[in-house]
mmCIF file of C-alpha atoms and ligand atoms in Angstrom:
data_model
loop_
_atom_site.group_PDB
_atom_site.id
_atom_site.type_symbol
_atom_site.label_atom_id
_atom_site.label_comp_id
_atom_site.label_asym_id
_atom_site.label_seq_id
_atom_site.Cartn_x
_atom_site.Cartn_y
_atom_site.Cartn_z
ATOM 1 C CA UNK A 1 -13.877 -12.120 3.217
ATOM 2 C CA UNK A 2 -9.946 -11.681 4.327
ATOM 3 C CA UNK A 3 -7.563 -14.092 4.899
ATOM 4 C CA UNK A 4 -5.612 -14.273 7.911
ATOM 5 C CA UNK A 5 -2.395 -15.051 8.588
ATOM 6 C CA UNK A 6 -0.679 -14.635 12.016
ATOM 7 C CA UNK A 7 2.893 -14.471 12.179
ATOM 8 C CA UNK A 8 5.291 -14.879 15.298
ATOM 9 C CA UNK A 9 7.099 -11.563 15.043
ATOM 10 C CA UNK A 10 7.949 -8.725 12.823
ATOM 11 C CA UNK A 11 10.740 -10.413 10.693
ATOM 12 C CA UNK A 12 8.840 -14.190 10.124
ATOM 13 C CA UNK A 13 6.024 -11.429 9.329
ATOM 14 C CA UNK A 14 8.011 -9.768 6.257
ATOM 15 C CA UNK A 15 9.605 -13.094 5.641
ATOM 16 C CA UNK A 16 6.096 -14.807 4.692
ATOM 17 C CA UNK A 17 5.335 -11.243 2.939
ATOM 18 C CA UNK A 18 8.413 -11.849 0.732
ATOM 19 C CA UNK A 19 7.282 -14.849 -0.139
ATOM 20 C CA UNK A 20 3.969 -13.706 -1.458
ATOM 21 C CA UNK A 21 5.099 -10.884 -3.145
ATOM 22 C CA UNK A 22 7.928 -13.177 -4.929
ATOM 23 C CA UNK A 23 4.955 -15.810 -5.948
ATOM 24 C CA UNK A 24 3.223 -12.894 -7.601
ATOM 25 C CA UNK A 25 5.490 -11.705 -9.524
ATOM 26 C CA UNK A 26 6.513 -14.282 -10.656
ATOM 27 C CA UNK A 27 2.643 -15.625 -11.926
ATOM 28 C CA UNK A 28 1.792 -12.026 -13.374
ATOM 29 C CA UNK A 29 4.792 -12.050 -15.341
ATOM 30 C CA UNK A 30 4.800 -15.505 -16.489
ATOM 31 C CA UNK A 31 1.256 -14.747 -17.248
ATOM 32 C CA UNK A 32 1.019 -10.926 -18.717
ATOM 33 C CA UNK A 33 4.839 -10.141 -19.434
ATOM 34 C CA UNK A 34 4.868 -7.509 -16.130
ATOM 35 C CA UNK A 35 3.986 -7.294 -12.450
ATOM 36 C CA UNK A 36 2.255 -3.602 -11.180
ATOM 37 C CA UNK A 37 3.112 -3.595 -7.534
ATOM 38 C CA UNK A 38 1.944 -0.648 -5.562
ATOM 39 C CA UNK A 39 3.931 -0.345 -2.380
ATOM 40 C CA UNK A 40 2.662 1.449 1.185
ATOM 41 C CA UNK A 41 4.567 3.746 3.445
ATOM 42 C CA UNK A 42 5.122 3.885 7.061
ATOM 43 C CA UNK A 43 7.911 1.514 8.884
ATOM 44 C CA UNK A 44 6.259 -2.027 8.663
ATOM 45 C CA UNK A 45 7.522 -2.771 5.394
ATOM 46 C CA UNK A 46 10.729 -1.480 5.489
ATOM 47 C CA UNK A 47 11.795 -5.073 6.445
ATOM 48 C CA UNK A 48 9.538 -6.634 3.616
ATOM 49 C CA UNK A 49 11.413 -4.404 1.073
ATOM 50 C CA UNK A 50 15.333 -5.116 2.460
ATOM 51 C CA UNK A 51 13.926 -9.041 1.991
ATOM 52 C CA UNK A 52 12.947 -8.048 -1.384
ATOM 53 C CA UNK A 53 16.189 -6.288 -2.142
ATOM 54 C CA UNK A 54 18.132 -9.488 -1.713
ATOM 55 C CA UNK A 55 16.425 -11.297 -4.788
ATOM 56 C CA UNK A 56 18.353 -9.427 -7.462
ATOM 57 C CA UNK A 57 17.034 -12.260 -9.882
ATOM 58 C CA UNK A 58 13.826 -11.481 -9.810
ATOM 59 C CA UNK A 59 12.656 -9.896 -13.466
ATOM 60 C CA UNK A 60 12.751 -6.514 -12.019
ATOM 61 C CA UNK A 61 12.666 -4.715 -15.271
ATOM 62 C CA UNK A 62 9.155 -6.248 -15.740
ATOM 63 C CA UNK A 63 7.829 -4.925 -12.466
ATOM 64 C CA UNK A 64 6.782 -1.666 -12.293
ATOM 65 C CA UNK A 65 6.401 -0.031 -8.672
ATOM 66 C CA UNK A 66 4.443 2.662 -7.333
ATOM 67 C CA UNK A 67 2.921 4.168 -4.189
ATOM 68 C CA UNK A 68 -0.116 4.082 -2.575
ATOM 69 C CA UNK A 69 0.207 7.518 -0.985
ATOM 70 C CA UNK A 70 3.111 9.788 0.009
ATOM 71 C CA UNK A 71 3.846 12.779 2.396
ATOM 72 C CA UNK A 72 3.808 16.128 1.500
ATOM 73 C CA UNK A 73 7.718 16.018 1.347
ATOM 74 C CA UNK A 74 10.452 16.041 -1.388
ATOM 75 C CA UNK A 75 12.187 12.193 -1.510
ATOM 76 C CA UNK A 76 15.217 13.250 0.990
ATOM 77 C CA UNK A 77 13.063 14.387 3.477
ATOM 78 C CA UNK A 78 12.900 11.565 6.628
ATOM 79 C CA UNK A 79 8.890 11.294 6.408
ATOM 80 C CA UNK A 80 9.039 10.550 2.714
ATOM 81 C CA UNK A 81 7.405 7.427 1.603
ATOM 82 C CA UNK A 82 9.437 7.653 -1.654
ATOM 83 C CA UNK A 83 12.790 7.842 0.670
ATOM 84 C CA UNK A 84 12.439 4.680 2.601
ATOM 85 C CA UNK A 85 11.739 2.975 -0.267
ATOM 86 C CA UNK A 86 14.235 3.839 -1.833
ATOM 87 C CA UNK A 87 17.125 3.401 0.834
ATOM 88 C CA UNK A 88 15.235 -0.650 1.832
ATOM 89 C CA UNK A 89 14.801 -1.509 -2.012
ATOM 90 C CA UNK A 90 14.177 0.717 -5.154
ATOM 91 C CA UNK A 91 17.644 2.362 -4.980
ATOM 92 C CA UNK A 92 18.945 -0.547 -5.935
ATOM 93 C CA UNK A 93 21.336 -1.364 -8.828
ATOM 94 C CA UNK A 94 19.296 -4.123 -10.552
ATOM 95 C CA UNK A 95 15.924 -2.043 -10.246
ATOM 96 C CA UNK A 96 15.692 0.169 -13.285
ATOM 97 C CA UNK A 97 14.974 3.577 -12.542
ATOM 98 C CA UNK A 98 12.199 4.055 -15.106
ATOM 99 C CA UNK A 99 9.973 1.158 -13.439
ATOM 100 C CA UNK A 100 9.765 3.048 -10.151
ATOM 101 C CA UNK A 101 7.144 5.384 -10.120
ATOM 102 C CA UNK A 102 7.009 7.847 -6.851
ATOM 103 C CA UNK A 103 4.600 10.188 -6.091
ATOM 104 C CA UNK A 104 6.332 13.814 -6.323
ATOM 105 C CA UNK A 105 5.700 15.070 -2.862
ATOM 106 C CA UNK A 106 7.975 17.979 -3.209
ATOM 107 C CA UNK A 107 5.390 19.811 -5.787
ATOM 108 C CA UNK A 108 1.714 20.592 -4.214
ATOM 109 C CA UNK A 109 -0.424 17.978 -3.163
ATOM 110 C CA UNK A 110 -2.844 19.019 -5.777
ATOM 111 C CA UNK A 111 -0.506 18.697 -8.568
ATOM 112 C CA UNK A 112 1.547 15.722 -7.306
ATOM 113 C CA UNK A 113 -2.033 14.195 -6.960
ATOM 114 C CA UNK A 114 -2.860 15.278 -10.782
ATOM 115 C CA UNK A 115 0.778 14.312 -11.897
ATOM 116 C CA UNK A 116 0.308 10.799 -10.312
ATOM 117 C CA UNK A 117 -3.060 9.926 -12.319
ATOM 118 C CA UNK A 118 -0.937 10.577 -15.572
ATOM 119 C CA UNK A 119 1.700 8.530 -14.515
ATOM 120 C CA UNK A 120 -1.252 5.622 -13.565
ATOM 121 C CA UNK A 121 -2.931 6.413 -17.091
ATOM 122 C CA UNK A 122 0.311 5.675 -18.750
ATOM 123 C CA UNK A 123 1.111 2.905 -17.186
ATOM 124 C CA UNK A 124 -2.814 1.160 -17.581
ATOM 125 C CA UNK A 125 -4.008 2.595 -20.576
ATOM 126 C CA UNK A 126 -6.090 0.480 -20.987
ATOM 127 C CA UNK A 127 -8.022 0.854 -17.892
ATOM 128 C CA UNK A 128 -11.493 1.070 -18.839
ATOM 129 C CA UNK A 129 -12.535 2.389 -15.143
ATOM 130 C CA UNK A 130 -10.158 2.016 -12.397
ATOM 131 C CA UNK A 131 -6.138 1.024 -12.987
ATOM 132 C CA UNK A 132 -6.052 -2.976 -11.750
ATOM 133 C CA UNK A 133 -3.205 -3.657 -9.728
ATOM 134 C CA UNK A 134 -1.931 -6.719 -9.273
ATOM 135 C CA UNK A 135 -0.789 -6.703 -6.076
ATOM 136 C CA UNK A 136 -1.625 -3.501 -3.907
ATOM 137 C CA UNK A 137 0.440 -3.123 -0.608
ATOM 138 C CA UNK A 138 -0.932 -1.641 2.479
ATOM 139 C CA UNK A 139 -0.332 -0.933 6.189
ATOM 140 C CA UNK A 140 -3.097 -0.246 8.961
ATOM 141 C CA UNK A 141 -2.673 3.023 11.047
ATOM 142 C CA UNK A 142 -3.850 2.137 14.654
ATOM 143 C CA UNK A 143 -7.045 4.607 14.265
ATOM 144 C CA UNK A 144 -8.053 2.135 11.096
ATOM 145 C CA UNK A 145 -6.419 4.481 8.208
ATOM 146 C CA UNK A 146 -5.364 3.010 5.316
ATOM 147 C CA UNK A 147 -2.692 4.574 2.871
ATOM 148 C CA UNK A 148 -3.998 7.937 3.423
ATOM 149 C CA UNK A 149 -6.946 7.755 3.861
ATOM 150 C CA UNK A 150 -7.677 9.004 7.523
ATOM 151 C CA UNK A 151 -11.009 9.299 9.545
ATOM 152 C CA UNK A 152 -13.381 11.855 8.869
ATOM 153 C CA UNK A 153 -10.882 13.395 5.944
ATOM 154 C CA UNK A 154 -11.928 14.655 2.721
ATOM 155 C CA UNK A 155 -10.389 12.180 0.545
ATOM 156 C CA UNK A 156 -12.440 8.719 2.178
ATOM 157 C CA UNK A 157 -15.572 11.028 -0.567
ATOM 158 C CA UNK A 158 -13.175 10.667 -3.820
ATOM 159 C CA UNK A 159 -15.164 8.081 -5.878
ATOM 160 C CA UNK A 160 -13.927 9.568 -9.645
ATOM 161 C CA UNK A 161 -9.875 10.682 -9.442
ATOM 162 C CA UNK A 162 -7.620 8.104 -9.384
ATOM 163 C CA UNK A 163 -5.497 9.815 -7.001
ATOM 164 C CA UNK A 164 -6.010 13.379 -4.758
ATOM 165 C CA UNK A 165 -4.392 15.600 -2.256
ATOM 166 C CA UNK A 166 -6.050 14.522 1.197
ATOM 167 C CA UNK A 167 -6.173 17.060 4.135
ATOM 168 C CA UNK A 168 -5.739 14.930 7.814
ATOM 169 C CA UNK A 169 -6.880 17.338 10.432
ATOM 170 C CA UNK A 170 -5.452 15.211 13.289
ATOM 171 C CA UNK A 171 -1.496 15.326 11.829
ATOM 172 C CA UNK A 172 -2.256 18.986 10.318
ATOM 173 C CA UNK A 173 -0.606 17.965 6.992
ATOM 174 C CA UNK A 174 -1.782 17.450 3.860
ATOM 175 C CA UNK A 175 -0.918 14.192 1.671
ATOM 176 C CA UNK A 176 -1.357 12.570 -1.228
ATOM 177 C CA UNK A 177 -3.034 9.187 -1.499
ATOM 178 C CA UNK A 178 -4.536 6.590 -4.348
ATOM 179 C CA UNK A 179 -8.558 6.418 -4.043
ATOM 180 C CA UNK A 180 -10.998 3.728 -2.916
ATOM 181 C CA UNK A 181 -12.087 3.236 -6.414
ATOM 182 C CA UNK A 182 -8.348 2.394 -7.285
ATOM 183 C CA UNK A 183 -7.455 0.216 -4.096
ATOM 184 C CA UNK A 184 -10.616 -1.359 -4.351
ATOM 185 C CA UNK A 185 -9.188 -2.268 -8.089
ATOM 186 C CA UNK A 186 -6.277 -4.126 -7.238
ATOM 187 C CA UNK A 187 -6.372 -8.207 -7.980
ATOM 188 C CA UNK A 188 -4.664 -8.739 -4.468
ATOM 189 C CA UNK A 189 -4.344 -6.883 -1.560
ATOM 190 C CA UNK A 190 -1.857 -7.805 1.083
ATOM 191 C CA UNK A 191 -2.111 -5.508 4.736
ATOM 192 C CA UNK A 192 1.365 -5.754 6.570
ATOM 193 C CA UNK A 193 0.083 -5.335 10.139
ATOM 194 C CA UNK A 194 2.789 -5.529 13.277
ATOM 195 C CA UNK A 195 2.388 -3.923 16.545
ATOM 196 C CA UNK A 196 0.120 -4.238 20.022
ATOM 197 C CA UNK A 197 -0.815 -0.672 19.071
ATOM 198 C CA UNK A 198 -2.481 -2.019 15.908
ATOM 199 C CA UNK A 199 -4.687 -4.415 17.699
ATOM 200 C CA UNK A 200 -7.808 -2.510 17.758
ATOM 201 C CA UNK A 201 -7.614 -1.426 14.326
ATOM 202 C CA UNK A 202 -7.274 -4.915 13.109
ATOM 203 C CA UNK A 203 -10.009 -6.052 15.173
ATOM 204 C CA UNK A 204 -12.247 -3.176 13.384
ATOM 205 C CA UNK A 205 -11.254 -4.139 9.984
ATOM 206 C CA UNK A 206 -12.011 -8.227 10.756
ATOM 207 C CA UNK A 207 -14.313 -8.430 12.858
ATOM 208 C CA UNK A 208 -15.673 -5.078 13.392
ATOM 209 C CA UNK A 209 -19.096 -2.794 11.987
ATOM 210 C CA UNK A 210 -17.774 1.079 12.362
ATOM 211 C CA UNK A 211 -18.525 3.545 9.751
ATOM 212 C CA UNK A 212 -16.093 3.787 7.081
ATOM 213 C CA UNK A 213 -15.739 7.228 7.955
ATOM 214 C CA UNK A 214 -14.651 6.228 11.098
ATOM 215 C CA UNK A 215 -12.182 3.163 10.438
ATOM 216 C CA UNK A 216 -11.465 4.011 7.099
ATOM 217 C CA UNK A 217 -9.802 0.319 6.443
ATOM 218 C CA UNK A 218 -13.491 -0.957 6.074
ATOM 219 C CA UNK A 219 -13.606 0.527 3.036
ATOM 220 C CA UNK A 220 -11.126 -1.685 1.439
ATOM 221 C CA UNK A 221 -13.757 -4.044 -0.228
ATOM 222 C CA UNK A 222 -12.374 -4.890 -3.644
ATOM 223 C CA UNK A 223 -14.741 -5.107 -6.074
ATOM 224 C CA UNK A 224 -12.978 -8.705 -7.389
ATOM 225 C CA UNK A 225 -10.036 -9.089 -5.572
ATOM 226 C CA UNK A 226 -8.517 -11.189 -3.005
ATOM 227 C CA UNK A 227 -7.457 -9.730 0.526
ATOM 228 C CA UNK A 228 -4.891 -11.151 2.646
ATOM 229 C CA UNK A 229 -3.951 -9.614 6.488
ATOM 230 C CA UNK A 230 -0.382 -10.920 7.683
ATOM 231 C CA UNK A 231 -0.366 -9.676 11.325
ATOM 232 C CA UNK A 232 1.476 -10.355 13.903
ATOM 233 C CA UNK A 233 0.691 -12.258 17.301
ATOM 234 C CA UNK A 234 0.467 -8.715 19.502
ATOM 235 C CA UNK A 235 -1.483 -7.189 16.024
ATOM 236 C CA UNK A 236 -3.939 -10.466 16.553
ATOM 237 C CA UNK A 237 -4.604 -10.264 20.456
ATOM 238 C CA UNK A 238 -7.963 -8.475 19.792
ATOM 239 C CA UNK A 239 -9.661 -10.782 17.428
ATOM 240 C CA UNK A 240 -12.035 -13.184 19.019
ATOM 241 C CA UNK A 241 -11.156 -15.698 15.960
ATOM 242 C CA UNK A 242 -7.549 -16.539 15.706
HETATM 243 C C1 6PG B 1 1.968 6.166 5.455
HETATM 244 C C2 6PG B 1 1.305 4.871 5.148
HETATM 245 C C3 6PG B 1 0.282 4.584 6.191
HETATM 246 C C4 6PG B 1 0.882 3.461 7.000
HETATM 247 C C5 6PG B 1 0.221 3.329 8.334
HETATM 248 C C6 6PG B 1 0.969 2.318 9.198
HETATM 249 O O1 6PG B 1 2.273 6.935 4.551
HETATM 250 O O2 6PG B 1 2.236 6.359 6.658
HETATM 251 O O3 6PG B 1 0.949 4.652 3.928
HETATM 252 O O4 6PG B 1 -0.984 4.232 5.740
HETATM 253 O O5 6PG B 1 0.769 2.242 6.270
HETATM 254 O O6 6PG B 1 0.253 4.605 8.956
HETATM 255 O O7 6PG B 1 2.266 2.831 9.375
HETATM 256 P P1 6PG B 1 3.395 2.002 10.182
HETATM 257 O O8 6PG B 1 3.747 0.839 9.310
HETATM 258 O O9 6PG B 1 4.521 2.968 10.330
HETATM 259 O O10 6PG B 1 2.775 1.584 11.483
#
């Protein structure tokens, strides 16, 4: 079961996302030395991450941060998930360069998929299954995809790679995206939903039935972890419990 937290507008939205991704860190690295964070793409978070660019005193060398999926693109490219990060928060001073961990979009989505599990089996070798992160990121796509994972693609079938090259008919691009078995890993999972547009798809993943084929988001059932949705009010106006 989620929890749900509705938030006036975009920016009280990534304020009270700041917040919670600040308390994590914090706990996992009082508690374990390090904090894995795996950030999500799009435009929601882009405020979340200039928030979390302004707490320079935050043990950044202990975090390390990664992706939950990334365009077929090299990191200057405008779509790339990698570049936005970068320009809102990685490409900062204080954040070491070795603790961010992109997904190379610029090689083949095959290989940048194969490339990525390394990186992931480095960083948790001692993943006896599935890498655990502690906190995983994620926005909602108004048709109910997830990272990228889209309707009806190839990719919603991985149950064994860690990450894989995904096919989405509807954009006619290919990307590269983390797996259900690995999101469905993570010790907390925090959606950033904002937008009237993203109504419906927040209804389906709440409060809804579809097929996971079909609203892919419904797949995001961790096998331990906690799930949090911060929405916003016009992301909430479907829900019949608010
Ligand atoms: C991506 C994201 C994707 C995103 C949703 C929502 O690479 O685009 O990982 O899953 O979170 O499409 O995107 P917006 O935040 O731009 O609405």
């Amino acid at each position: 079961m989620a929890d749900l937290r509705i938030l006036p507008d975009p920016n009280q939205l990534a304020d009270a996302a700041c917040a919670y991704v600040l308390a994590s860190a914090r706990a996992a690295i009082a508690a374990r030395g390090r904090f894995t964070l795996a950030l999500t793409g799009g435009s929601t978070p882009r405020l979340l991450y200039q928030k979390l660019a302004q707490h320079p005193e935050l043990p950044w060398a202990n975090i390390e941060l990664c992706f939950g999926d990334e365009r077929a693109v090299p990191p200057d490219h405008k779509d790339s998930n990698a570049g936005m990060a970068r320009a809102a928060l990685t490409g900062q001073p204080f954040i070491p360069a070795e603790r961010v961990h992109r997904m190379e979009g610029e090689l083949s989505p095959s290989a940048a998929a194969a490339a990525y599990e390394q990186t992931l089996r480095q960083l948790f070798p001692a993943a006896d299954g599935f890498p655990s992160f502690d906190l995983l990121l994620l926005g909602l796509g108004s048709d109910g995809h997830i990272a990228s994972l889209f309707p009806h693609s190839p990719a919603l079938a991985e149950t064994r790679a860690w990450a894989t090259d995904n096919w989405v008919d509807k954009l006619g691009v290919a990307r590269i995206t983390l797996t259900y078995p690995v999101l469905n890993e993570a010790a907390d999972t925090l959606f950033l939903v904002a937008g009237a547009d993203k109504a419906w798809a927040v209804a389906q993943a709440l409060e809804g039935n579809a097929a996971v084929e079909d609203v892919p988001v419904r797949g995001i059932r961790p096998r331990s972890g906690r799930v949090t949705f911060m929405v916003d009010v016009p992301a909430s106006a479907q829900l019949r419990q608010r």
